[in-house]
């Protein structure tokens, strides 16, 4: 098709990434119920005010930019177990497969962050809302970073 020939001819990774993000947003593999479950599993008993330690007038996006949301990449066993249960028991098989493939791919991209300047933080900001469209940008970014960093523990990678 014309689109395939243009992508192949140009070899433009930005075009491919943009198309992939658009496809993921439109498919809405992870619905609002599951988005809420993931946020609750990773941020139990937290409100915007307690995340920042002051008034609730600062947006989640500002907290992410200031890196004031709790770090999730550490591999907390309780959070890993909670997220693993949601992914394996609640998501449809196609959503599990898509999420596993995306996390695997993004983990490889982040591993080359020194070369491509796409760290896990950058990838979370760029792709999180496309994969988790029912979340706020800040939560989507943090959840995706956690899943990318821990994808081997969350998905069956054998």
XYZ file of N, CA and C in Angstrom, residues 48-99:
156
model
N -4.147 13.367 45.307
C -3.237 14.347 44.729
C -2.580 15.176 45.826
N -3.348 15.590 46.834
C -2.795 16.395 47.918
C -1.703 15.666 48.691
N -1.892 14.360 48.969
C -0.875 13.643 49.727
C 0.332 13.319 48.857
N 0.147 13.231 47.543
C 1.295 12.991 46.677
C 2.262 14.165 46.722
N 1.739 15.362 46.772
C 2.623 16.521 46.735
C 2.959 17.058 48.116
N 2.210 16.661 49.132
C 2.485 17.117 50.469
C 2.013 18.540 50.740
N 1.151 19.072 49.882
C 0.608 20.412 50.102
C -0.779 20.481 49.502
N -1.179 21.651 49.034
C -2.530 21.802 48.492
C -2.697 21.014 47.200
N -3.943 20.764 46.830
C -4.247 19.924 45.661
C -4.327 20.728 44.375
N -3.736 21.925 44.338
C -3.854 22.738 43.136
C -2.759 22.475 42.109
N -1.829 21.591 42.395
C -0.777 21.234 41.445
C -1.228 19.992 40.694
N -1.105 20.016 39.373
C -1.572 18.891 38.562
C -0.638 17.693 38.690
N -1.152 16.514 38.368
C -0.336 15.303 38.373
C 0.812 15.461 37.389
N 0.556 16.101 36.231
C 1.601 16.314 35.238
C 2.766 17.109 35.839
N 2.453 18.144 36.614
C 3.513 18.928 37.247
C 4.297 18.076 38.231
N 3.609 17.203 38.958
C 4.295 16.322 39.902
C 5.229 15.370 39.178
N 4.790 14.852 38.031
C 5.644 13.955 37.250
C 6.867 14.717 36.766
N 6.644 15.925 36.260
C 7.756 16.715 35.750
C 8.751 17.044 36.872
N 8.258 17.257 38.078
C 9.136 17.527 39.221
C 9.626 16.229 39.857
N 9.172 15.107 39.299
C 9.514 13.777 39.807
C 9.140 13.624 41.278
N 7.932 14.108 41.636
C 7.445 13.993 43.002
C 6.464 12.845 43.188
N 6.077 12.155 42.116
C 5.292 10.940 42.309
C 6.240 9.874 42.838
N 5.778 8.983 43.674
C 6.664 7.939 44.203
C 7.300 7.135 43.069
N 8.545 6.759 43.261
C 9.251 5.938 42.267
C 8.657 4.538 42.284
N 8.386 4.005 41.106
C 7.749 2.696 41.017
C 8.646 1.641 40.383
N 9.776 2.022 39.842
C 10.621 1.074 39.130
C 11.341 0.087 40.044
N 11.236 0.256 41.348
C 12.026 -0.512 42.302
C 11.692 -2.000 42.344
N 10.545 -2.405 41.837
C 10.184 -3.815 41.883
C 9.577 -4.227 43.208
N 8.838 -3.342 43.845
C 8.145 -3.622 45.099
C 7.323 -4.901 44.930
N 7.592 -5.951 45.737
C 6.927 -7.241 45.544
C 5.408 -7.190 45.706
N 4.912 -6.339 46.606
C 3.461 -6.243 46.801
C 2.812 -5.602 45.580
N 3.416 -4.520 45.092
C 2.877 -3.852 43.911
C 3.005 -4.735 42.680
N 4.133 -5.434 42.560
C 4.296 -6.369 41.439
C 3.204 -7.428 41.448
N 2.930 -7.999 42.608
C 1.900 -9.039 42.715
C 0.523 -8.483 42.359
N 0.219 -7.280 42.824
C -1.083 -6.672 42.526
C -1.255 -6.415 41.036
N -0.227 -5.827 40.425
C -0.309 -5.519 38.991
C -0.317 -6.808 38.178
N 0.499 -7.781 38.553
C 0.525 -9.067 37.850
C -0.860 -9.723 37.875
N -1.529 -9.662 39.005
C -2.861 -10.241 39.119
C -3.847 -9.528 38.184
N -3.803 -8.211 38.144
C -4.694 -7.462 37.248
C -4.418 -7.835 35.802
N -3.147 -7.855 35.425
C -2.776 -8.140 34.037
C -3.185 -9.559 33.653
N -2.852 -10.517 34.481
C -3.077 -11.932 34.127
C -4.506 -12.410 34.329
N -5.211 -11.836 35.312
C -6.543 -12.339 35.644
C -7.689 -11.485 35.109
N -7.454 -10.199 34.903
C -8.558 -9.315 34.537
C -8.537 -8.848 33.081
N -7.359 -8.699 32.506
C -7.291 -8.204 31.125
C -7.627 -9.310 30.132
N -8.249 -8.930 29.039
C -8.531 -9.870 27.957
C -7.206 -10.365 27.377
N -7.187 -11.577 26.839
C -5.937 -12.120 26.277
C -5.276 -11.204 25.243
N -6.070 -10.570 24.385
C -5.466 -9.681 23.389
C -4.828 -8.472 24.064
N -5.440 -7.942 25.092
C -4.861 -6.807 25.823
C -3.571 -7.227 26.524
N -3.558 -8.428 27.089
C -2.334 -8.942 27.718
C -1.202 -9.036 26.700
N -1.510 -9.577 25.538
C -0.495 -9.758 24.498
C 0.053 -8.427 23.999
N -0.838 -7.483 23.740
C -0.413 -6.167 23.259
C 0.429 -5.466 24.321
N -0.021 -5.496 25.557
C 0.704 -4.845 26.638
C 2.071 -5.494 26.860
